[in-house]
Coordinates of C-alpha atoms and ligand atoms in Angstrom, one line a residue:
X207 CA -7.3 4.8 22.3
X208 CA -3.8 5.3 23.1
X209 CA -2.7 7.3 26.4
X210 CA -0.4 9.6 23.9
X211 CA -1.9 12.9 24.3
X212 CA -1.8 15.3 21.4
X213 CA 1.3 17.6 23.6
X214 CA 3.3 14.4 23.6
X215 CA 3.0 14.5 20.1
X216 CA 3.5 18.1 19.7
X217 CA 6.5 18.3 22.0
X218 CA 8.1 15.6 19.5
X219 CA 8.4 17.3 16.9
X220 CA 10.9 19.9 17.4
X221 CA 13.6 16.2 18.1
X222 CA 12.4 14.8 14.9
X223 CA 15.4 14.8 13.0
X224 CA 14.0 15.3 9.4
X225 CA 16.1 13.3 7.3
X226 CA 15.4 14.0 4.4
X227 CA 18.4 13.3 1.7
X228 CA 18.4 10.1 -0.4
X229 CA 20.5 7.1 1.1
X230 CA 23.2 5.8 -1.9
X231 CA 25.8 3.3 -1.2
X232 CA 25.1 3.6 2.9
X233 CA 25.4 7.5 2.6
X234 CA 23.2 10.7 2.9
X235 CA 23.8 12.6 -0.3
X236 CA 21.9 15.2 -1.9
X237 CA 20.5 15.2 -5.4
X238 CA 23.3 15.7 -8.1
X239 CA 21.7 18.4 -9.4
X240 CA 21.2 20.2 -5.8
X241 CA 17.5 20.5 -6.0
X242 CA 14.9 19.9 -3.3
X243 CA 11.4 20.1 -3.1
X244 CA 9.1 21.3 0.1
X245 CA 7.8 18.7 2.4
X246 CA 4.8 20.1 3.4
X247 CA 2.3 18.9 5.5
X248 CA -1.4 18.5 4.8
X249 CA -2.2 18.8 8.7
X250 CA -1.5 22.6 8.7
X251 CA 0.2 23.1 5.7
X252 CA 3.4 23.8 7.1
X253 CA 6.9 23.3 4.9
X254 CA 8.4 20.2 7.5
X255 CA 11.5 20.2 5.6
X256 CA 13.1 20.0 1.7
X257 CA 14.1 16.9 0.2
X258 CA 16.2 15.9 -2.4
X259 CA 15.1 15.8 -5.7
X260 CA 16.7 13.2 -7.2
X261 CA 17.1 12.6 -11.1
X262 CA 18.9 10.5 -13.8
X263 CA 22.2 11.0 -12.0
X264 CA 21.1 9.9 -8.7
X265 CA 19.4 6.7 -10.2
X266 CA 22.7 5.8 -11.7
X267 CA 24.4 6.2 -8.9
X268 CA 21.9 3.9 -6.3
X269 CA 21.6 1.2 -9.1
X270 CA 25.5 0.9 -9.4
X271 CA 25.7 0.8 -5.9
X272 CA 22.7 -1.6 -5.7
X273 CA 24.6 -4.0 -8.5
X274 CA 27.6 -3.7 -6.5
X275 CA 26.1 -4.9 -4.0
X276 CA 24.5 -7.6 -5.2
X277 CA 27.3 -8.9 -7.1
X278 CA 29.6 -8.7 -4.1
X279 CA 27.7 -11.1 -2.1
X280 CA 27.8 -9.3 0.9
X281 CA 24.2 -9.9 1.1
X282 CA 23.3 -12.5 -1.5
X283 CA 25.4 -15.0 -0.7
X284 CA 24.7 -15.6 2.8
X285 CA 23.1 -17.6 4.3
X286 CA 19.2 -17.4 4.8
X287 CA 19.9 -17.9 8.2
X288 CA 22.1 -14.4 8.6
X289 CA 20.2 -12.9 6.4
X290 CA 17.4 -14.1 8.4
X291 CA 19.0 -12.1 11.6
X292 CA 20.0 -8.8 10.2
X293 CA 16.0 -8.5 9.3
X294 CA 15.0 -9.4 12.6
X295 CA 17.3 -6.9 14.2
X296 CA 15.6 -4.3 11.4
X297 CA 12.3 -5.1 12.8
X298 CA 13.5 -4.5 16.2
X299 CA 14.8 -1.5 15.4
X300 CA 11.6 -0.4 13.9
X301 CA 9.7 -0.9 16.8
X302 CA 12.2 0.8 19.1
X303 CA 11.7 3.6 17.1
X304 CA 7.6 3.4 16.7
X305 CA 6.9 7.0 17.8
X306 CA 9.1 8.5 16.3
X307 CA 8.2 6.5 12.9
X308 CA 5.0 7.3 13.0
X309 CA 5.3 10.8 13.8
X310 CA 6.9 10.9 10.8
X311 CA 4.4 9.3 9.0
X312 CA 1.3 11.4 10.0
X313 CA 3.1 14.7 9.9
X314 CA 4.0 14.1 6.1
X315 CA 0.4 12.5 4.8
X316 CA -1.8 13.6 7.6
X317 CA -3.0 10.1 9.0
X318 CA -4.4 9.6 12.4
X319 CA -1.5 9.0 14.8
X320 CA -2.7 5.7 16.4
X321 CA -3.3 4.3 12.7
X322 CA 0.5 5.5 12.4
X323 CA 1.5 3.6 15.2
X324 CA -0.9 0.7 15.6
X325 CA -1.6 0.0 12.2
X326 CA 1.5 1.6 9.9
X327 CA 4.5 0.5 12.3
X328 CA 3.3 -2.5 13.5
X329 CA 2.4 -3.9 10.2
X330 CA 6.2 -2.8 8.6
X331 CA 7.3 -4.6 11.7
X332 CA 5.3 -8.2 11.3
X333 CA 6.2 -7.4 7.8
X334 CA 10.1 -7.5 8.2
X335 CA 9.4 -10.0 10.9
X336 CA 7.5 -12.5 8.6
X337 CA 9.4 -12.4 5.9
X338 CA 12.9 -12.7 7.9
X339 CA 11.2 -16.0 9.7
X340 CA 10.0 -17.3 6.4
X341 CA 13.2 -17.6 4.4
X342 CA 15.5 -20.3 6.6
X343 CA 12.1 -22.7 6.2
X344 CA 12.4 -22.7 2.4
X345 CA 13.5 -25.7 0.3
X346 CA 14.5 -25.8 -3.1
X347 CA 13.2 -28.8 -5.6
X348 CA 15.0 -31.9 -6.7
X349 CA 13.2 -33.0 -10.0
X350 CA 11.7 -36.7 -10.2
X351 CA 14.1 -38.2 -12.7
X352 CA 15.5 -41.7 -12.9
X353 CA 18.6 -42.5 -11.4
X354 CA 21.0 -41.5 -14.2
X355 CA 20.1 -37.5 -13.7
X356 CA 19.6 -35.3 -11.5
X357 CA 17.3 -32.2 -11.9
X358 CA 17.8 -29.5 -9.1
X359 CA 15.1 -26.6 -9.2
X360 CA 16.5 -23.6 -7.4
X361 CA 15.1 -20.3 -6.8
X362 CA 18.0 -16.9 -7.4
X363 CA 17.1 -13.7 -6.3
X364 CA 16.4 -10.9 -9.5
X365 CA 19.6 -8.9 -8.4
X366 CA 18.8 -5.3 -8.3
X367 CA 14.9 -4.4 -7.8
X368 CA 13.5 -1.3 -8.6
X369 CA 11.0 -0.6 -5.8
X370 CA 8.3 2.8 -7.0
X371 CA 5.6 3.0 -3.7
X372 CA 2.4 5.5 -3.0
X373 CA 1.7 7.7 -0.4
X374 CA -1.4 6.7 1.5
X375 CA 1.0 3.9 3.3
X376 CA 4.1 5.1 2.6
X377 CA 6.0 3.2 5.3
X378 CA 3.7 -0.2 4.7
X379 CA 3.7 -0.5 1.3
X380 CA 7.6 -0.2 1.0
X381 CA 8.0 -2.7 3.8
X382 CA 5.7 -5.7 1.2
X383 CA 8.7 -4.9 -1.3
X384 CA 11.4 -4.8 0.8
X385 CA 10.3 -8.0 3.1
X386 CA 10.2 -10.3 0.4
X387 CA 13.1 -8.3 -1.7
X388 CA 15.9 -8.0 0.8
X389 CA 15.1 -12.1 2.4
X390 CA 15.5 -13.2 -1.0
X391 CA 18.6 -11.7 -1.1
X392 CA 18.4 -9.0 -3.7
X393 CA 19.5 -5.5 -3.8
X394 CA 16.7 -3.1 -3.4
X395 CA 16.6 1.3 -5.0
X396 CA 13.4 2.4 -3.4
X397 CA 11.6 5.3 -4.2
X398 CA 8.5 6.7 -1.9
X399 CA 6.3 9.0 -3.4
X400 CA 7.1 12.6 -3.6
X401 CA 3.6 13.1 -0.9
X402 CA 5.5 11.0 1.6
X403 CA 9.4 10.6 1.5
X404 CA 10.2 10.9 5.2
X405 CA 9.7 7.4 6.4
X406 CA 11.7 5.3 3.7
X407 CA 15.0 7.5 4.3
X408 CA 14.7 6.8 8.1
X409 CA 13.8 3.5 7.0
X410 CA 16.9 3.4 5.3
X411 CA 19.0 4.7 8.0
X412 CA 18.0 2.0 10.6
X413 CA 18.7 -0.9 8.6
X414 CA 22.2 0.0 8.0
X415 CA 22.0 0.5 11.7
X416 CA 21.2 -3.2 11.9
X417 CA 24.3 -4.1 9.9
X418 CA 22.5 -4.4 6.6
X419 CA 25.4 -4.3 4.1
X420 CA 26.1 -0.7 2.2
X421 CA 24.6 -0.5 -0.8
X422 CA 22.0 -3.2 -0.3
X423 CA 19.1 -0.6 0.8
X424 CA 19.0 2.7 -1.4
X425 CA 16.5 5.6 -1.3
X426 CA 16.3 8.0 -3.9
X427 CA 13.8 10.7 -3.3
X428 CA 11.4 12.6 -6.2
X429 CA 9.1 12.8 -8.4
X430 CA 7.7 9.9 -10.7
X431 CA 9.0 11.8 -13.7
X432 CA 12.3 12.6 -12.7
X433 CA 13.1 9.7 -10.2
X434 CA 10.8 6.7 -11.1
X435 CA 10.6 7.0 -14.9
X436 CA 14.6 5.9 -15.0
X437 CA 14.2 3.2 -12.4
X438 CA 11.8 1.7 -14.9
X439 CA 13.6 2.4 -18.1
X440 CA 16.8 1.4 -17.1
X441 CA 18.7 -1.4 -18.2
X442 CA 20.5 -3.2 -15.0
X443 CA 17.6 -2.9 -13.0
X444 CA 16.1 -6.7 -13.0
X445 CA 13.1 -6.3 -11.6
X446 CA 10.3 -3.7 -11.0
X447 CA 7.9 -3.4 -8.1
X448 CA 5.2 -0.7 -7.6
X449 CA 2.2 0.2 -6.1
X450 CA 0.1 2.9 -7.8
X451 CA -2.3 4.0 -9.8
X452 CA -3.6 1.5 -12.5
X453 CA -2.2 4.7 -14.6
X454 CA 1.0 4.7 -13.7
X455 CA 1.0 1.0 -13.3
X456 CA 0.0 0.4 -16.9
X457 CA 3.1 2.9 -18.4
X458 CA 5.1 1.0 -16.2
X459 CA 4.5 -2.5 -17.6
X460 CA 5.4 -1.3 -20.9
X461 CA 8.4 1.0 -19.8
X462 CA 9.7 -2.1 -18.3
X463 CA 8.9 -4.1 -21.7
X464 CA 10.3 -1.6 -23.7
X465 CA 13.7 -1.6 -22.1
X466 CA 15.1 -4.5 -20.8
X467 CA 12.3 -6.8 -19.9
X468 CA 13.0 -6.4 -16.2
X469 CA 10.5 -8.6 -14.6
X470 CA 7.5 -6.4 -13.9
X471 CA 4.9 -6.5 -10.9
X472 CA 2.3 -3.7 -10.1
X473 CA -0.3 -3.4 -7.2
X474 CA -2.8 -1.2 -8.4
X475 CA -5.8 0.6 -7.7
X476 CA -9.9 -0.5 -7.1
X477 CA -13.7 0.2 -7.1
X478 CA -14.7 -2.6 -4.7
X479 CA -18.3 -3.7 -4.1
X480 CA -19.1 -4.2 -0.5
X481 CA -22.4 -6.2 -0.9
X482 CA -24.7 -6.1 1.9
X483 CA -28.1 -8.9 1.8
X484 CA -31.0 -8.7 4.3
X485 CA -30.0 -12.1 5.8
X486 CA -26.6 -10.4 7.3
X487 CA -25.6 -11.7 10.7
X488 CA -26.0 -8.0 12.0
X489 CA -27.1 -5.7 9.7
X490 CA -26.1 -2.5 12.5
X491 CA -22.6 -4.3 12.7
X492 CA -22.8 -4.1 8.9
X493 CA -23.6 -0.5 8.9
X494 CA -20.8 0.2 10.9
X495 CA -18.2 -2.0 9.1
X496 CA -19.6 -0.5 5.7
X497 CA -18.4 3.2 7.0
X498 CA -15.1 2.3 8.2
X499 CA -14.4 0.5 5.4
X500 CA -14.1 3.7 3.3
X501 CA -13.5 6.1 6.1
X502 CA -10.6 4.4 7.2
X503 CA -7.4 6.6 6.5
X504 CA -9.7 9.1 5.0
X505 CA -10.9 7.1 2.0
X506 CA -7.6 6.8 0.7
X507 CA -7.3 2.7 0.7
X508 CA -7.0 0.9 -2.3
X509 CA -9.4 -1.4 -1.4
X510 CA -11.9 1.2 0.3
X511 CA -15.5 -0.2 -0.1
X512 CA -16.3 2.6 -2.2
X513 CA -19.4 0.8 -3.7
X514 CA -21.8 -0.5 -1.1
X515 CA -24.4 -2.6 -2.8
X516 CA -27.2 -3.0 -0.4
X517 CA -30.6 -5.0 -1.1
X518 CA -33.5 -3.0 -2.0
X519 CA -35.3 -4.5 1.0
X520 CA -33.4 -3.2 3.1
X521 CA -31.5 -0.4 1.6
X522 CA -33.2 2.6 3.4
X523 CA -32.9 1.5 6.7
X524 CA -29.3 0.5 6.1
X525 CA -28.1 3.8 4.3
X526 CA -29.4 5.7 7.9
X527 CA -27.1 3.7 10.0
X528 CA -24.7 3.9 7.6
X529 CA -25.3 8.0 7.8
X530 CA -25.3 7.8 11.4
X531 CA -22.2 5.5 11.4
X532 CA -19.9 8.1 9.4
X533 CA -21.3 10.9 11.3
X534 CA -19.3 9.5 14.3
X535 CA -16.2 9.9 12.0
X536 CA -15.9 13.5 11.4
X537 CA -12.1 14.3 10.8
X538 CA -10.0 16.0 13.3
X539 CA -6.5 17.5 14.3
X540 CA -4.0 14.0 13.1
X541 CA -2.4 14.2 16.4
X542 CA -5.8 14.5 18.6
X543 CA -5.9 10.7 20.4
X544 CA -9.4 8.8 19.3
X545 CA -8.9 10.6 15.6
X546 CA -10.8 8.5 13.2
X547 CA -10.6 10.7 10.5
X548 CA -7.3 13.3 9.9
X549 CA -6.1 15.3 6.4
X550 CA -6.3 14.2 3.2
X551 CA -2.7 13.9 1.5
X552 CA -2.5 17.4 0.3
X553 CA -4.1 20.1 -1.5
X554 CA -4.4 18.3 -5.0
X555 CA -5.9 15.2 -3.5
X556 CA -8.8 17.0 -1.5
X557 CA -9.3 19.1 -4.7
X558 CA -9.7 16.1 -6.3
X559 CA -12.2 14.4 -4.6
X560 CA -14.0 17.8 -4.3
X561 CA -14.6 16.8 -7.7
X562 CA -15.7 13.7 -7.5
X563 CA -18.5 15.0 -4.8
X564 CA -19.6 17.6 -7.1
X565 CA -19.8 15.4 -9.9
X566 CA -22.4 12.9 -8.3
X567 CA -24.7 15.9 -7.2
X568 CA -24.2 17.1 -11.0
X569 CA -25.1 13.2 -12.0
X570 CA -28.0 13.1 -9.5
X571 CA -26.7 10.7 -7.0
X572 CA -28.3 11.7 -3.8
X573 CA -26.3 13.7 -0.7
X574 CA -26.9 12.1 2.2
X575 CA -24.2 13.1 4.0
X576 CA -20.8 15.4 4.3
X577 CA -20.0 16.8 0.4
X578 CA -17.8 19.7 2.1
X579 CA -14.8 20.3 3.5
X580 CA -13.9 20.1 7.2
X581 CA -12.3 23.3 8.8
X582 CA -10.1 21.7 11.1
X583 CA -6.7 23.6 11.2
X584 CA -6.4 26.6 8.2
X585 CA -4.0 25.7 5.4
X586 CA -5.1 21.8 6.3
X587 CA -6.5 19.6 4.4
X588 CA -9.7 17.8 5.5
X589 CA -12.9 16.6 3.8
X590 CA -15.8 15.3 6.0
X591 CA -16.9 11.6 5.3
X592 CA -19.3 11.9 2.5
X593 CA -22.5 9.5 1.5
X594 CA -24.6 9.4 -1.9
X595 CA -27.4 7.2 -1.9
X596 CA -28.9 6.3 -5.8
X597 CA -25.9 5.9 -7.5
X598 CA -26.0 4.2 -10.3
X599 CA -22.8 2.2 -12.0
X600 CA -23.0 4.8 -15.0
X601 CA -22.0 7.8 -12.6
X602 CA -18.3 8.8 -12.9
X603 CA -18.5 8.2 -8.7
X604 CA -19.5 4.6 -9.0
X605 CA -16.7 4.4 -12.2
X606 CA -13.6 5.9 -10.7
X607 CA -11.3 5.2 -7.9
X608 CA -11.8 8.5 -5.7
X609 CA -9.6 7.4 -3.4
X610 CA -10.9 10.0 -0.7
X611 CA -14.0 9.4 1.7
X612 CA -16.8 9.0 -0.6
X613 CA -19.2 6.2 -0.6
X614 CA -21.7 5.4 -3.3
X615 CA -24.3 3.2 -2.3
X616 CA -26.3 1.0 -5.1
X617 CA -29.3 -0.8 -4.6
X618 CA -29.8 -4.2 -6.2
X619 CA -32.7 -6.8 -6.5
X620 CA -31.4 -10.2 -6.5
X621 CA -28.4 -12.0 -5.9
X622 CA -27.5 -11.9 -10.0
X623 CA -27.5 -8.2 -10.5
X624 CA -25.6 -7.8 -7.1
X625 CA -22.7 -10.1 -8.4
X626 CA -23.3 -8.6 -12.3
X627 CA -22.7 -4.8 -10.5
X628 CA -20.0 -6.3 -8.2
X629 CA -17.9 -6.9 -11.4
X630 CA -18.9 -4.2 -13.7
X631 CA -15.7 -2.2 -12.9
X632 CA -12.2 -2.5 -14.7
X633 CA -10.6 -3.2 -10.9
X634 CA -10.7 -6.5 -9.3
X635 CA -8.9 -5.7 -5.9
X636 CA -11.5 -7.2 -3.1
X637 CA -15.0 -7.3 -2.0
X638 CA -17.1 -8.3 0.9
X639 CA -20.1 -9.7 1.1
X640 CA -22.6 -9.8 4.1
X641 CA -24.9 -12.9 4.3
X642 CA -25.9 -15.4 6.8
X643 CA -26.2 -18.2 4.2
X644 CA -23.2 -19.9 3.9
X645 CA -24.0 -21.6 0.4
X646 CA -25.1 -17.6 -0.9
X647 CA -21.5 -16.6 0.5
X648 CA -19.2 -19.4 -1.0
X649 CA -21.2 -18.8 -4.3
X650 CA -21.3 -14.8 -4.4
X651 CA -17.3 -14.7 -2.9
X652 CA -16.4 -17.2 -5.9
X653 CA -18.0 -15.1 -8.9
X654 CA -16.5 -11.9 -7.6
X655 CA -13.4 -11.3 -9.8
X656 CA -11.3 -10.1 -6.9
X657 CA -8.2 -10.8 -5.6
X658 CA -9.3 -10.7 -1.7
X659 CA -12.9 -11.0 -1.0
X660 CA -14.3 -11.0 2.8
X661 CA -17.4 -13.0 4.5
X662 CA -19.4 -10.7 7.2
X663 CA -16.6 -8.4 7.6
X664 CA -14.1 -6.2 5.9
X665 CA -10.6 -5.5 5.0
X666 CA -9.6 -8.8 7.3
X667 CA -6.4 -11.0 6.0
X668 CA -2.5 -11.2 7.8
X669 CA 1.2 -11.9 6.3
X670 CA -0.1 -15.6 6.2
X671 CA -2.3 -14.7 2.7
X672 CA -1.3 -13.4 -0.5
X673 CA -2.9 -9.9 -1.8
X674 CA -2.7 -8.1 -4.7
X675 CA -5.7 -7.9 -7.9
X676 CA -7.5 -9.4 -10.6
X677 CA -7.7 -7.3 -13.8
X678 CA -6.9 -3.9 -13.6
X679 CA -6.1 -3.8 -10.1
X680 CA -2.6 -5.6 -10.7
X681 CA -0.2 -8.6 -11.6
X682 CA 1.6 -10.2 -8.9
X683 CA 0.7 -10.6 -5.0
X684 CA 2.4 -8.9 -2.0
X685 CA 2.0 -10.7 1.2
X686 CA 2.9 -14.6 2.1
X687 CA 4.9 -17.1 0.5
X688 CA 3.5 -16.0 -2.9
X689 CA 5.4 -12.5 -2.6
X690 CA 8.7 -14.6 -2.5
X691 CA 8.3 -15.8 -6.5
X692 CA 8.5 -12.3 -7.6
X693 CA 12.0 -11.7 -6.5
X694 CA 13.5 -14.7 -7.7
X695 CA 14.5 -16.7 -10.6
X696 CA 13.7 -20.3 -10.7
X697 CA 16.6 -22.3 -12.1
X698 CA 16.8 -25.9 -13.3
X699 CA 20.4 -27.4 -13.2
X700 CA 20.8 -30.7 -15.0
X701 CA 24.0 -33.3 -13.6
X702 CA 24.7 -36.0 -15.8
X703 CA 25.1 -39.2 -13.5
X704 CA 24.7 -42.3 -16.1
X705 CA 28.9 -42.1 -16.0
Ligands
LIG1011 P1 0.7 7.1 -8.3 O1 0.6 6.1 -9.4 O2 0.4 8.5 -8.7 O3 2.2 7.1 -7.8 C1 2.8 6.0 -7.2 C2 4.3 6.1 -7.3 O4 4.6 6.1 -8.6 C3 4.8 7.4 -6.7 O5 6.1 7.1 -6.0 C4 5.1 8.2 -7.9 O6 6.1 9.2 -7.7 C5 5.5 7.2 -8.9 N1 5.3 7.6 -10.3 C6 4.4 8.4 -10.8 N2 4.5 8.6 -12.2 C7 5.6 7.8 -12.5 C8 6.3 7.5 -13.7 N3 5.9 8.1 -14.9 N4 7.3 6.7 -13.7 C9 7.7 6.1 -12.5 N5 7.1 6.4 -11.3 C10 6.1 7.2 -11.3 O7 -0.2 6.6 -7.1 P2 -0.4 7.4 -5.7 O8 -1.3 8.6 -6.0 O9 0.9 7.6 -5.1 O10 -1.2 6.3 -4.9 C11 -2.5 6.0 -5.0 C12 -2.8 4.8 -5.8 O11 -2.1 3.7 -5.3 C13 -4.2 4.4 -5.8 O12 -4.6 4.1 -7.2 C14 -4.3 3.2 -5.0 O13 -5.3 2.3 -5.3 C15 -3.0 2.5 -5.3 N6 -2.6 1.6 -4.2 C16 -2.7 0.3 -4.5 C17 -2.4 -0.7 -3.5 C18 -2.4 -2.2 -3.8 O14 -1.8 -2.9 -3.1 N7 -3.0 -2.6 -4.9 C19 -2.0 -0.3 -2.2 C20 -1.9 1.1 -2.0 C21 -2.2 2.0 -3.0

């Protein structure tokens, strides 16, 4: 817990300064048209500030600049190792500003503060960091021909990338795009999500501060119709990166097919198992890991362990303490230091998953715990952790990705049905599985179609590993070395030496 009381956070917010126009060509500008939208904030429901809402116009304006830019080669052509030290400076910058980022962050999507700060900002930072190390350290390829050729295989960054990002880690998931993006050398038109715009225009503004060249960075603010749609339907944008829904993913893919075949990568969404077997190292360590792992920032993690699959020998004892477990984790006030629990996104999301509860008491899944909403602040918008025991896969709460704080727990017999319910889900984001047999684990962890599966703990993994899905969860991988491929071209470049 961090020594930040909640009136240190409180008496912050009146020096916030709410930026909160998009960033074209190194500039604040508002949207052509002149229209905002309210920032409001699920915490109290209170308007923070307006924000442009930016359209076609605006697009055009931050991809020209972007292409600009990038064919300039202020940025692309130098070296990796300046390139290398504006991003380090970035990340520097970041964490000079920490509070102040994540501040940001939990007043717009109602987050615990210390997940702001410890988890949000730090990770953008090691992100920047990572990536800014990584890219002096990379060779290219020199072919193994005789001695009359030579065959050079080179990597080219995309040019101008079309970044589209979520809400639930606003600042996060823009830093995987723009790690990778910007070391390669590209030119980058990010757009947050409409929930959570606050922290990409600041981002914005501090890395021209570290002398990333104009036009490089650009934020454009607004709604997936209005501002992302053109991103991916336009014709000089080379590459697409999102993070979403598998919805919005999918329309994506062929948006980006149907126009000019920008190369297309989409983290998506998941249902993943978290499979718990009597022989667990700890099964109260378990208990305790299960709950976190989809009561962490309220539920709304793509790769929540929304399904825990627990052994019918010990599933009644290990739902309790998994009860118990989430009862520690009743929501409070964002701000309040020790939250583990703070406000759902905003009034559409909790109604949402409101839903979702009330469809697994309709569909006879059992309440064992929360189902209502938490009164923690009026006009906010919080939902106490929630527990169904007897789900079954058919239920439309074992099916869907609720991305709130609802956990459906499924009992299984043997170690067949545990992998066969594992995979019967369109997503294939991670898994865990809890087992002290080590042959059970590297067997069970290997049939799980998932892109990230973790042995007797959960949601573990650094930079150092790639992420990102099987199946309907995604193409492509954020994170590690792997990220780098998606932002560049490889070439092959043939010299003639037999004269
Ligand atoms: P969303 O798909 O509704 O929106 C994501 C972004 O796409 C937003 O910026 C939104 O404005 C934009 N968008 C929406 N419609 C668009 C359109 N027609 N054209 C262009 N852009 C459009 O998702 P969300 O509700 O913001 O985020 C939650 C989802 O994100 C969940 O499904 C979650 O699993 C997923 N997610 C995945 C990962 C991962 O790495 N796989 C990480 C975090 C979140």
């Amino acid at each position: 817990m961090s020594n930040k009381t909640k009136s240190y956070w409180e008496k912050m917010i009146p020096k916030l300064n709410f930026s909160s126009r998009a960033i074209i060509d190194g500039k604040q500008v508002n949207a052509a048209s002149g229209q905002t939208f309210d920032c409001v904030s699920p915490i109290d429901g209170r308007v923070l500030t307006v924000v442009a809402r930016c359209g076609s116009e605006d697009i055009e304006r931050a991809v020209a600049a972007s292409r600009r830019a990038f064919e300039s080669g202020v940025w692309a052509d130098q070296a990796p190792g300046e390139r290398k030290k504006v991003l380090q400076r970035f990340a520097r910058i970041i964490e000079a500003h920490a509070d102040e980022l994540a501040l940001l962050e939990t007043l717009d999507m109602g987050k615990p503060i210390e997940d702001s700060l410890n988890v949000d900002v730090a990770a953008t930072v090691r992100c920047i960091d990572w990536n800014a190390e990584a890219i002096d350290k990379i060779y290219d390829e020199i072919a193994p021909t005789g001695k009359h050729e030579l065959g050079l295989v080179t990597r080219e960054p995309l040019g101008v990338i079309g970044a589209i990002v979520p809400w639930n880690f606003p600042m996060l998931m823009a830093s995987w795009k723009l790690g990778p993006a910007l070391a390669t050398g590209n030119s980058v038109v990010l757009k947050p999500s409409e929930k959570s715009p606050l922290t990409a225009i600041r981002l914005a503004e501090l890395a021209l501060e570290a002398g990333l060249p104009v036009g490089v960075f650009n934020v454009v603010t607004g709604y997936g119709q209005e501002a992302g749609e053109p991103i991916a339907a336009h014709m000089d944008v080379d590459g697409l990166v999102f993070t979403g829904s598998t919805a919005v993913g999918k329309h994506l893919l062929s948006t980006a097919a149907l126009s000019n075949m920008k190369r297309t990568f989409v983290e998506c969404g998941g249902k993943s198992p978290n499979v718990v077997f009597p022989d667990a190292p700890d099964l109260d360590t378990a208990a305790e890991a299960a709950a976190s792992a989809i009561f962490f920032n309220q539920g709304e993690v793509c790769t929540a362990g929304s399904r825990l699959l627990i052994h019918e020998d010990i599933r009644v004892d290990f739902v309790d303490a998994v009860v118990k477990a989430a009862s520690q984790m009743h929501p409070s006030h964002p701000l309040e230091p020790g939250a583990s629990m703070g406000a759902m996104v905003d009034n559409t999301q909790m109604d949402r998953v409101m839903n979702f509860i009330k469809s697994g008491s309709d569909e006879g899944a059992s309440l064992r715990h929360g189902g209502e909403k938490a009164n923690i602040e009026p006009n906010g918008c919080y939902i106490e952790p929630t527990v169904f025991d007897n789900v079954s896969s058919d239920m439309t709460i074992a099916k869907e990705e609720i991305f709130g704080p609802v956990l459906s727990c499924i009992g299984f017999k043997d170690e067949a049905e545990a992998v066969r319910i594992a995979n019967d889900t369109p997503y294939g984001l991670a898994a865990a599985v809890w087992t002290s047999d080590l042959s059970r684990a590297h067997r069970v962890a290997g049939k799980i179609r998932a892109g990230s599966v973790w042995v007797n703990y959960y949601d573990g993994g650094d930079m150092t590993a790639p992420f990102g899905g099987f199946k309907q969860s995604g193409n492509g991988r954020d994170k590690s070395l792997h990220a780098l491929d998606k932002y560049t071209e490889l070439k092959a470049t043939w010299i003639n030496l037999a004269n």
